[in-house]
Tab-separated table of C-alpha atoms in Angstrom:
chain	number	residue	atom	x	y	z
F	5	UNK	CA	129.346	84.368	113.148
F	6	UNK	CA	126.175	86.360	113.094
F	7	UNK	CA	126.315	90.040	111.652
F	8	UNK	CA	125.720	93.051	114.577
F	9	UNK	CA	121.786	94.238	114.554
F	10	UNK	CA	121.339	97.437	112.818
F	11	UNK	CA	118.684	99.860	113.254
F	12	UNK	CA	116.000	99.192	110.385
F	13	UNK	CA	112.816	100.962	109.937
F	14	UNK	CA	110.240	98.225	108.585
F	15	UNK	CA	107.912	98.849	106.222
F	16	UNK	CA	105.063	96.127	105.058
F	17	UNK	CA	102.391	97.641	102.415
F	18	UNK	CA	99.706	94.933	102.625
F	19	UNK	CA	96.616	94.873	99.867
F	20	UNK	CA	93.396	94.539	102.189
F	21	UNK	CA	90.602	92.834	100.683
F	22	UNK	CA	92.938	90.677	98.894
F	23	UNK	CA	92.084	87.052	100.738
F	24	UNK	CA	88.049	87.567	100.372
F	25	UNK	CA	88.827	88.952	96.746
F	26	UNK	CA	90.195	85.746	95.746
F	27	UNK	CA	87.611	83.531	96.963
F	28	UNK	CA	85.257	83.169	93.552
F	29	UNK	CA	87.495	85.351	91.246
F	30	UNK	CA	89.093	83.625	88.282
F	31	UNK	CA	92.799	83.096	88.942
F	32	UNK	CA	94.647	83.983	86.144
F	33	UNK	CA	93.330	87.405	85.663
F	34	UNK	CA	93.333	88.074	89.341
F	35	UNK	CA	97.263	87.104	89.230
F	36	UNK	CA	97.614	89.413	86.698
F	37	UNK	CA	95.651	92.427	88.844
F	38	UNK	CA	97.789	91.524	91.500
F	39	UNK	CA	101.507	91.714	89.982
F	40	UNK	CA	100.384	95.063	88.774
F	41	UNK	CA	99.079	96.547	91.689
F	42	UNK	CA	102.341	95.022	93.644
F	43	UNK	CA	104.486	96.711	91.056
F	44	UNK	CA	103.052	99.721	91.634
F	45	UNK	CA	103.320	99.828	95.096
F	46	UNK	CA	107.155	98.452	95.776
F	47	UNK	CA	108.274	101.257	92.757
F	48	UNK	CA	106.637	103.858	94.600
F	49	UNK	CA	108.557	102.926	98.104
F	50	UNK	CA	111.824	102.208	96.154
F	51	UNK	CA	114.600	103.873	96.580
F	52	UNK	CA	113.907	104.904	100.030
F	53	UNK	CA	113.339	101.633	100.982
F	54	UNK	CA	114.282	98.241	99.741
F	55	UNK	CA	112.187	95.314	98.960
F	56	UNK	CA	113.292	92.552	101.366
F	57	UNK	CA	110.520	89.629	100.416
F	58	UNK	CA	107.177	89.328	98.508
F	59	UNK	CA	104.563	87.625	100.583
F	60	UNK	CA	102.028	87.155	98.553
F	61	UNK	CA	99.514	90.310	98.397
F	62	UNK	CA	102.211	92.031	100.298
F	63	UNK	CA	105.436	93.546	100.000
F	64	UNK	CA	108.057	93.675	103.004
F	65	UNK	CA	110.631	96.566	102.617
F	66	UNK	CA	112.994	98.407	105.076
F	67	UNK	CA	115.735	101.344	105.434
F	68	UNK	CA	118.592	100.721	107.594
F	69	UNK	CA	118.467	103.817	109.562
F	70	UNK	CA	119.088	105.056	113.461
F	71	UNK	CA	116.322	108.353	112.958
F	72	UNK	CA	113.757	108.452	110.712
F	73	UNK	CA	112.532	112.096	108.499
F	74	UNK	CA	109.083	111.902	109.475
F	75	UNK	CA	107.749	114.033	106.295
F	76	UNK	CA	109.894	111.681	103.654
F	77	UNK	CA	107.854	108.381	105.630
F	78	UNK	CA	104.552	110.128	105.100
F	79	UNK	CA	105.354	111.454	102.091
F	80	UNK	CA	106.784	107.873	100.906
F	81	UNK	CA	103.455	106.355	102.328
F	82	UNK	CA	100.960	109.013	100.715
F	83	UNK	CA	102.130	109.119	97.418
F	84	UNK	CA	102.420	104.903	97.023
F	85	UNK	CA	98.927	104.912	98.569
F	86	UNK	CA	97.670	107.831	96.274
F	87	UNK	CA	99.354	105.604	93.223
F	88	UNK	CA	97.822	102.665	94.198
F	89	UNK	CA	95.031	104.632	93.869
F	90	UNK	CA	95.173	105.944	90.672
F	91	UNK	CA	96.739	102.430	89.441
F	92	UNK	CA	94.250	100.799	90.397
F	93	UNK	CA	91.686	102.980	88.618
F	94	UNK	CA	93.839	102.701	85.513
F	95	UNK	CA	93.606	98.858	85.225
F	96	UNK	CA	89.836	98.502	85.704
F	97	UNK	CA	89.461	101.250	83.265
F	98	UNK	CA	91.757	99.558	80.788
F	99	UNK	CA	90.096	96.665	80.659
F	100	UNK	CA	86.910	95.588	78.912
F	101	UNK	CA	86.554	92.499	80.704
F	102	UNK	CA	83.715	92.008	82.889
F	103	UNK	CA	84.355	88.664	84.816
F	104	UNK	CA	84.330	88.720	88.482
F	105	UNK	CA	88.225	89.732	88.508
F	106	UNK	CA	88.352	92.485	86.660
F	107	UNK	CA	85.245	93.878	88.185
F	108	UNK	CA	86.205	93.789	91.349
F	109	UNK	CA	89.265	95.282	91.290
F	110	UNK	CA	87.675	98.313	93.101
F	111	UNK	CA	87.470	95.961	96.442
F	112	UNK	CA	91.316	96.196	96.942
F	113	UNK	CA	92.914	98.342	99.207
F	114	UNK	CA	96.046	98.947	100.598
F	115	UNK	CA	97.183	99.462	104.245
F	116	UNK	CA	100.894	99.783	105.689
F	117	UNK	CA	102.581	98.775	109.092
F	118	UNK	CA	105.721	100.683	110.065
F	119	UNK	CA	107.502	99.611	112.797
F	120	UNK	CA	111.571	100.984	113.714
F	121	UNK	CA	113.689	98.629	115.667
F	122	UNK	CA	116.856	96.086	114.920
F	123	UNK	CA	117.565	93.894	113.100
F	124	UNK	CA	120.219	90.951	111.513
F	125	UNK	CA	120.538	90.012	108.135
F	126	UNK	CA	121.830	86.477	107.630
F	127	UNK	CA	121.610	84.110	104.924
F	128	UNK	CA	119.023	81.657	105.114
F	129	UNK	CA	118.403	78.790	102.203
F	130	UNK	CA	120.450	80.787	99.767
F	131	UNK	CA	118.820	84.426	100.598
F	132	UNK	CA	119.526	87.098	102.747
F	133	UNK	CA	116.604	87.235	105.264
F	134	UNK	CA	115.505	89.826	108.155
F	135	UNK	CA	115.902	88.325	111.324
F	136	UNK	CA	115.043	89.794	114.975
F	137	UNK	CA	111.778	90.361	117.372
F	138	UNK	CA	111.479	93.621	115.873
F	139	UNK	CA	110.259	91.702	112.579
F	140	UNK	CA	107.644	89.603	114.147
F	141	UNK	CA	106.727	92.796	115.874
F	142	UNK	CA	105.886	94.183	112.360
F	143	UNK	CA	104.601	91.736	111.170
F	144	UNK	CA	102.003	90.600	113.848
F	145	UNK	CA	100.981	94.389	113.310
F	146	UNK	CA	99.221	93.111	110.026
F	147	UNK	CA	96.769	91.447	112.469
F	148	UNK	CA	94.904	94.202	113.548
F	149	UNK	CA	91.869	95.812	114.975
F	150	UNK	CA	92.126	99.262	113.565
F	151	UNK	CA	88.741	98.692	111.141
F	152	UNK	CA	87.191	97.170	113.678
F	153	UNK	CA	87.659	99.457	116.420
F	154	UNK	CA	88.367	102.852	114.662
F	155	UNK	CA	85.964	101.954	111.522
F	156	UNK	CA	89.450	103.181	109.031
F	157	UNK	CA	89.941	100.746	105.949
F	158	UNK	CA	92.833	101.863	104.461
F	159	UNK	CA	95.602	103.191	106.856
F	160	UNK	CA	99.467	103.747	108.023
F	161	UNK	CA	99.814	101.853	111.453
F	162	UNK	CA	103.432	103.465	113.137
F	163	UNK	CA	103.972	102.424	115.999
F	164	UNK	CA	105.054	104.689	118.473
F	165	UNK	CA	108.806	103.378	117.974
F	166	UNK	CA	108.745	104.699	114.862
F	167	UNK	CA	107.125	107.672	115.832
F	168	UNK	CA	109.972	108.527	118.726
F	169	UNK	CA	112.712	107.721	116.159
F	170	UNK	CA	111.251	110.402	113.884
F	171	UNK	CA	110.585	114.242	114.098
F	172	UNK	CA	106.890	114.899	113.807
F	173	UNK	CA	104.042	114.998	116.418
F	174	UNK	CA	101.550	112.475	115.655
F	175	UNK	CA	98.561	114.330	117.263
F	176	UNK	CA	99.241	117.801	115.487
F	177	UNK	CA	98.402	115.628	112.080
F	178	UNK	CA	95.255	114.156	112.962
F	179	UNK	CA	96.543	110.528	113.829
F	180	UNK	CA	94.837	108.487	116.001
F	181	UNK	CA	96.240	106.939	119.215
F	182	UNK	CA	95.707	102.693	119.408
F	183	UNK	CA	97.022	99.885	121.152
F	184	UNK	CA	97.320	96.761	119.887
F	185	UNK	CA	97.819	93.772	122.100
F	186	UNK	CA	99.634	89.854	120.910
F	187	UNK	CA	100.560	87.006	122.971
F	188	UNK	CA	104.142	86.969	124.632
F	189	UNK	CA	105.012	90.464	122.918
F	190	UNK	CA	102.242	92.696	124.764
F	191	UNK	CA	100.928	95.881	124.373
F	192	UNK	CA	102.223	98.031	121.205
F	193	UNK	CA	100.997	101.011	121.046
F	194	UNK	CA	100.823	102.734	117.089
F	195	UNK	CA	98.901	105.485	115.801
F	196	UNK	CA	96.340	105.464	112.910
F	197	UNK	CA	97.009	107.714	109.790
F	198	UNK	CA	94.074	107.804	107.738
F	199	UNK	CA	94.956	107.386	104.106
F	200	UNK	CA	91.166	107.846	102.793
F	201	UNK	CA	91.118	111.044	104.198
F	202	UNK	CA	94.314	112.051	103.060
F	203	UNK	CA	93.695	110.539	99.217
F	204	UNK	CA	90.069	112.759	99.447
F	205	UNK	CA	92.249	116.040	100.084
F	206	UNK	CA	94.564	115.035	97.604
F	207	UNK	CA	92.017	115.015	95.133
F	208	UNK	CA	90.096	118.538	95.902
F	209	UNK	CA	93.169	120.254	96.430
F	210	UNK	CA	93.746	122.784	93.550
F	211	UNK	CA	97.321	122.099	91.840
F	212	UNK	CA	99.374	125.440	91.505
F	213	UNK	CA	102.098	125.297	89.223
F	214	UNK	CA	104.669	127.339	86.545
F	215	UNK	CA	104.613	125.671	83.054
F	216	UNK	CA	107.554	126.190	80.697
F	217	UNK	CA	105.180	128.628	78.709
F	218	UNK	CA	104.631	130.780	81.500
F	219	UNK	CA	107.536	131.067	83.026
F	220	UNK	CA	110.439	134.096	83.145
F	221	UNK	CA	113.342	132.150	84.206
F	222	UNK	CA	113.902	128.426	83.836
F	223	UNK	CA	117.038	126.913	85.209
F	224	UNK	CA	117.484	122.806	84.229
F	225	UNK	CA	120.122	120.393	85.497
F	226	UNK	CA	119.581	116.485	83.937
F	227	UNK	CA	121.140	114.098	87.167
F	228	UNK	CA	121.275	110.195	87.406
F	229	UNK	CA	119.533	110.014	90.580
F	230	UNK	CA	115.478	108.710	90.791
F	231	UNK	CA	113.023	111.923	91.474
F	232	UNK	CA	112.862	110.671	95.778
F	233	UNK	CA	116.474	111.359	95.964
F	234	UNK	CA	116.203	114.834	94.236
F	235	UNK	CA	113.204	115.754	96.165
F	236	UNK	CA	114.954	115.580	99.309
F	237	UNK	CA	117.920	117.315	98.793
F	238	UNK	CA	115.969	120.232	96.912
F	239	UNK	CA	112.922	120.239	99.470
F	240	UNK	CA	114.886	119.730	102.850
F	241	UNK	CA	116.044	122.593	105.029
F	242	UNK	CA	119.481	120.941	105.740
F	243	UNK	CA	120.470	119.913	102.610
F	244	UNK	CA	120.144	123.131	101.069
F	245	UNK	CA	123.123	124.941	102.770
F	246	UNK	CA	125.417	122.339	101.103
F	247	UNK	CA	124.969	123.266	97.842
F	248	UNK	CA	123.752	127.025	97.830
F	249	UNK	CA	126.517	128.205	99.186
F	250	UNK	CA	124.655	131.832	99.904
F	251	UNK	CA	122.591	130.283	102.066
F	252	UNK	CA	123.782	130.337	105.359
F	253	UNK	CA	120.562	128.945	107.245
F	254	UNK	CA	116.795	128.290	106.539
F	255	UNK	CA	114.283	127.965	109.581
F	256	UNK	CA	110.670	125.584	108.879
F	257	UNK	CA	107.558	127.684	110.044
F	258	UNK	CA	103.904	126.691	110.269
F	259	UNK	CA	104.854	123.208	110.116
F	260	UNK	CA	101.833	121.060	111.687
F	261	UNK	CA	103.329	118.065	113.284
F	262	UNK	CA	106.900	118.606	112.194
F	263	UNK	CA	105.970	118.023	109.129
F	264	UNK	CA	107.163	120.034	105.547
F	265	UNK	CA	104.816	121.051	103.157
F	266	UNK	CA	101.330	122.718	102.098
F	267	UNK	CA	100.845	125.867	104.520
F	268	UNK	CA	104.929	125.655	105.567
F	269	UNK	CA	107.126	128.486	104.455
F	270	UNK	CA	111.014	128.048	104.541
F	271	UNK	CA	112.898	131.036	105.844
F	272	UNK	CA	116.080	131.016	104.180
F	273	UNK	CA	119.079	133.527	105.246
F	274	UNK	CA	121.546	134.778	102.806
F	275	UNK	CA	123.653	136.595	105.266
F	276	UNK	CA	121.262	139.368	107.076
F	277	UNK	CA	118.909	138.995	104.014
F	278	UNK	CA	115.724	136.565	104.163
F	279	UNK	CA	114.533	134.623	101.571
F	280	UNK	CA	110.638	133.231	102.055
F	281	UNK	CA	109.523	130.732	100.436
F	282	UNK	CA	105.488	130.023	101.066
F	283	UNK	CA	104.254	126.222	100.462
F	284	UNK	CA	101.978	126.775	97.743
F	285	UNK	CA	101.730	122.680	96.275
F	286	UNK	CA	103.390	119.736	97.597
F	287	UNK	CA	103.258	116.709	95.212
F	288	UNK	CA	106.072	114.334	96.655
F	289	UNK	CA	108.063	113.439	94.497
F	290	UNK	CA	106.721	115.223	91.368
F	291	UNK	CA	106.789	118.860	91.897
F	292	UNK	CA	107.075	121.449	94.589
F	293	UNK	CA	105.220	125.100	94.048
F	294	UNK	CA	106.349	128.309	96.503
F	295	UNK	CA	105.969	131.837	96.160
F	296	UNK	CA	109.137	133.285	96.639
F	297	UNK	CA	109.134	136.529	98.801
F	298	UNK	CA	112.593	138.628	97.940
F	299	UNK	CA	113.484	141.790	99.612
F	300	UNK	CA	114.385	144.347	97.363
F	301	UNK	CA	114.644	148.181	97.956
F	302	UNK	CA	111.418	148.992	96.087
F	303	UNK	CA	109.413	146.788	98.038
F	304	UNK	CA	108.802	142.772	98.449
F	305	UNK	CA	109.186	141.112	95.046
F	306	UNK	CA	106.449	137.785	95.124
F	307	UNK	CA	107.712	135.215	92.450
F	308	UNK	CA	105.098	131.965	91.745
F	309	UNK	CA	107.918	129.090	91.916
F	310	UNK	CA	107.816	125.139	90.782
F	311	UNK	CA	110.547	122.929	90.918
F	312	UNK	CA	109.355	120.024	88.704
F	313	UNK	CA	111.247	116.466	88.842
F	314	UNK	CA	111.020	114.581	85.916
F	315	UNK	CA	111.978	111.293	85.594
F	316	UNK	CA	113.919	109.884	82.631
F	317	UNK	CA	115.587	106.822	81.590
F	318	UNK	CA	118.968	107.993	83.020
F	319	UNK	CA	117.319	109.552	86.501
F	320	UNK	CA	115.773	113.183	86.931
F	321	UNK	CA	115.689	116.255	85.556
F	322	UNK	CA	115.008	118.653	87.954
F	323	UNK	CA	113.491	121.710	86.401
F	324	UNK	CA	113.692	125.503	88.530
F	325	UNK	CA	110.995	127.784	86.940
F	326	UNK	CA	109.568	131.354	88.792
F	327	UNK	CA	106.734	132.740	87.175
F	328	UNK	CA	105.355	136.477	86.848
F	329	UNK	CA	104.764	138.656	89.495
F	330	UNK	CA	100.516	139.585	90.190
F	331	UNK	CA	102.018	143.180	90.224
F	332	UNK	CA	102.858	144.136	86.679
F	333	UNK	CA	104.338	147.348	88.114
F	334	UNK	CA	106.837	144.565	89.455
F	335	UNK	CA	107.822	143.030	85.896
F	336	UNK	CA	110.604	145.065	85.440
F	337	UNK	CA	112.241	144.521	88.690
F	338	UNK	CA	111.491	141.235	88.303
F	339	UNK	CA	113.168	140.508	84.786
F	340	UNK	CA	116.535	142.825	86.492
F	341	UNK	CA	116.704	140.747	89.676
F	342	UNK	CA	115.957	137.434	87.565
F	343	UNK	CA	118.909	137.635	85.490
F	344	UNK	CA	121.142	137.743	88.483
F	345	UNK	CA	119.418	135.102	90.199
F	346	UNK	CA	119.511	132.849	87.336
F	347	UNK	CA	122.954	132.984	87.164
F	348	UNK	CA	123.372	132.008	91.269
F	349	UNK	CA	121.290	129.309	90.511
F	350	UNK	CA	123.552	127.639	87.429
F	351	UNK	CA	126.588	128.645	89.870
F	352	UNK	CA	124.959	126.129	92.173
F	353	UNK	CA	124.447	123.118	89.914
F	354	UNK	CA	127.592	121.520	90.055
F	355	UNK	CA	128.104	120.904	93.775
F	356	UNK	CA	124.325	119.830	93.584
F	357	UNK	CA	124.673	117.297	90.962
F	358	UNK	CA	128.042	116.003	93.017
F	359	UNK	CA	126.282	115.562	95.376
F	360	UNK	CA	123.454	113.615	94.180
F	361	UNK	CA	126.310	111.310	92.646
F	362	UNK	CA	128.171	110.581	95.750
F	363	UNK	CA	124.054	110.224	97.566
F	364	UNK	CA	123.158	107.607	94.668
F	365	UNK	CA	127.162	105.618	95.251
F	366	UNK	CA	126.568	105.562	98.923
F	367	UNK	CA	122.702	103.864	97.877
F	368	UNK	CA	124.477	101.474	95.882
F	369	UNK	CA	127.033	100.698	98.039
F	370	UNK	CA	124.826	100.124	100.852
F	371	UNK	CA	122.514	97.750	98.967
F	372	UNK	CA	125.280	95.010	98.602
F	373	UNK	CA	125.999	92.493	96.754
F	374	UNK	CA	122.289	90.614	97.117
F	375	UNK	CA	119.944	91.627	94.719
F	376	UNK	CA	116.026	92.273	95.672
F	377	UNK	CA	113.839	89.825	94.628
F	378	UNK	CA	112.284	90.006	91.339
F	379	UNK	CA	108.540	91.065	91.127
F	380	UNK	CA	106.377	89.363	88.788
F	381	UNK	CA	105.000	90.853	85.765
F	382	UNK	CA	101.438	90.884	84.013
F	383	UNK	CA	101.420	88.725	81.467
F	384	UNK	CA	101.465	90.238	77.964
F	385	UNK	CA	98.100	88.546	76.495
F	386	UNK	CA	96.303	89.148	79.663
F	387	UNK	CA	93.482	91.679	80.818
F	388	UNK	CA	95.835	94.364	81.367
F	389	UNK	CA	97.350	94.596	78.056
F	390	UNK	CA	96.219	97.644	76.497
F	391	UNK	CA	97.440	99.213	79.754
F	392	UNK	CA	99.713	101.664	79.484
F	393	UNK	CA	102.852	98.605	80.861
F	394	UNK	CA	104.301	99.398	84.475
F	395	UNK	CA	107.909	101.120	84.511
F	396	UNK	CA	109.081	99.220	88.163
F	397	UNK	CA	112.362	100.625	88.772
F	398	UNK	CA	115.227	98.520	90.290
């Protein structure tokens, strides 16, 4: 009997350039390059979604989902891509060889398809496989003409099925509208997000954020979740109700698209009171930087604030650090009111950690009994040996 279809967001991260790369490169070190680069890429889209099959210089992952949170996708997307990126500059840098391999690594890319339909998972010569039109659809989306006709190398193709199963407006973040067209399946239309453009932001944009040494009031929590689960319960409106108990609603504004982060501000109520929090830094899934705006009766009190998510052997430690007011008039109201809101925020810890455990037993319990496939690792006399080795989290 075949299982029901389930709604399943599809997610293929393909490394352009890979095919032509290959052509006169010598084989064993480009092997190497490549398990690397792959490693990189499916820990970066883990745990949010799960690796379903390697095929070859890309990886095919999904989410079983009915909606999709727009800003986690692009967020997911961006920060693998910007990884990738960085990776990528690691190993050539690491490496003093200079055959064709190795010197070439620049040439690869990465792109992504996301498409959101159905889809059954049956057992098929001893492994649980993806089965439906929905993942043809995705993958026939790998044969595209988005270089050729919008002149973008590296890119997230969503199709506009994933885009009405989400909650952001494509055209408010500078995607591009395209159609692609395949034999017996028709037009699909997608829309281009331009992940060159995004990765050239990334890197002008000025980081803002408290360090331990600066900071007036630090409030830690260790948890055994990875830093994407933490991120979204600490950096999405709705989950923040659940275990702040004073906060009784927060509103998103100066959101382009629909989508959280840099220029946002969440408007969070405690009762008739507002808390604003201005989008300072937004480094999925690292660190998060606000000013806090408090109402007090001398006047607005502006706190510099960083949640940090640090990832350890066990999971995260999330990290809660406001910094000095500008005003040093301020300093004194700020060390009075700090003391009291340090001790809300410890008060809050313990449903927060809960519920991070019962988020990562519902992950677990979800992934079933069939484990992903294994990724293959550099070998540890190749070029990439002196190379700081890849942590690819499982």
């Amino acid at each position: 009997m075949l299982a029901a279809p389930r709604p399943t967001c599809f997610l293929i991260a393909d490394i352009s350039g890979y095919t032509g790369y290959l052509a006169d490169v010598e084989l064993d070190h480009a092997q190497d390059i490549l398990a690397d680069l792959v490693g990189a890429v499916v820990t970066a889209l883990r745990p949010n979604f799960r690796l379903a099959k390697l095929e070859g210089d890309a990886a095919f992952t999904f989410a079983t989902t009915e909606r999709i949170d727009g800003s986690m996708l692009l967020d997911t997307i961006e920060r693998c891509y910007f990884g990738f990126r960085r990776r990528r500059r690691d190993v050539r840098q690491a490496t003093s060889c200079e055959c064709t391999a190795c010197s070439r690594i620049p040439d690869l890319d990465l792109k992504f398809v996301v498409h959101h339909g159905s889809a059954i998972q049956q057992r098929v010569a001893g492994r649980q496989e993806l089965l439906g039109s929905d993942v043809i659809v995705a993958h026939r989306l790998l044969k595209n003409e988005v270089v050729e006709m919008l002149g973008v190398d590296a890119y997230a193709l969503l199709t506009q099925a994933t885009i009405d199963a989400s909650d952001i407006e494509p055209t408010a973040l500078g995607m591009r509208s395209h159609t692609e067209a395949y034999d017996r399946i028709g037009d699909v239309p997608t829309w281009v997000h331009d992940l060159e453009r995004r990765w050239q932001e990334e890197e002008a944009r000025a980081r803002v954020f408290v360090t331990p040494e600066e900071s007036i009031l630090t409030v830690s929590v260790p948890t055994n979740v990875p830093p994407q689960v933490a991120w979204e319960f600490l950096t999405k409106p709705g989950q923040r109700m659940t275990w702040q108990p004073w906060v009784t609603e927060v509103a998103i504004k100066g959101a382009p698209g629909g989508r959280r982060g840099l220029g946002s501000a969440n408007h969070c109520m405690h009762g008739k009171d507002a808390v604003v929090e201005e989008i300072l830094d937004w480094r999925p899934y690292d660190y998060v930087t606000d000013l806090t705006i408090l109402d007090t009766p001398a006047g607005p009190l502006k706190l510099p604030h960083t949640i940090e998510f640090e990832p350890v052997a066990t999971g995260t430690v999330i990290h809660m650090r406001f910094g000095p007011p500008k005003a040093r008039r301020q300093a004194t109201l700020a060390k009075e009111i700090g003391a009291a809101y340090g001790e809300a925020l410890r008060s809050s810890l313990p449903p927060l950690v809960a519920q991070l455990d019962a988020k990562a037993a519902a992950r677990e319990a979800d992934r079933g009994p069939e484990p992903e496939p294994e990724l293959t690792r550099p070998g540890p006399d190749g070029p990439l040996s002196g190379l700081q080795p890849l942590l690819i989290v499982d």
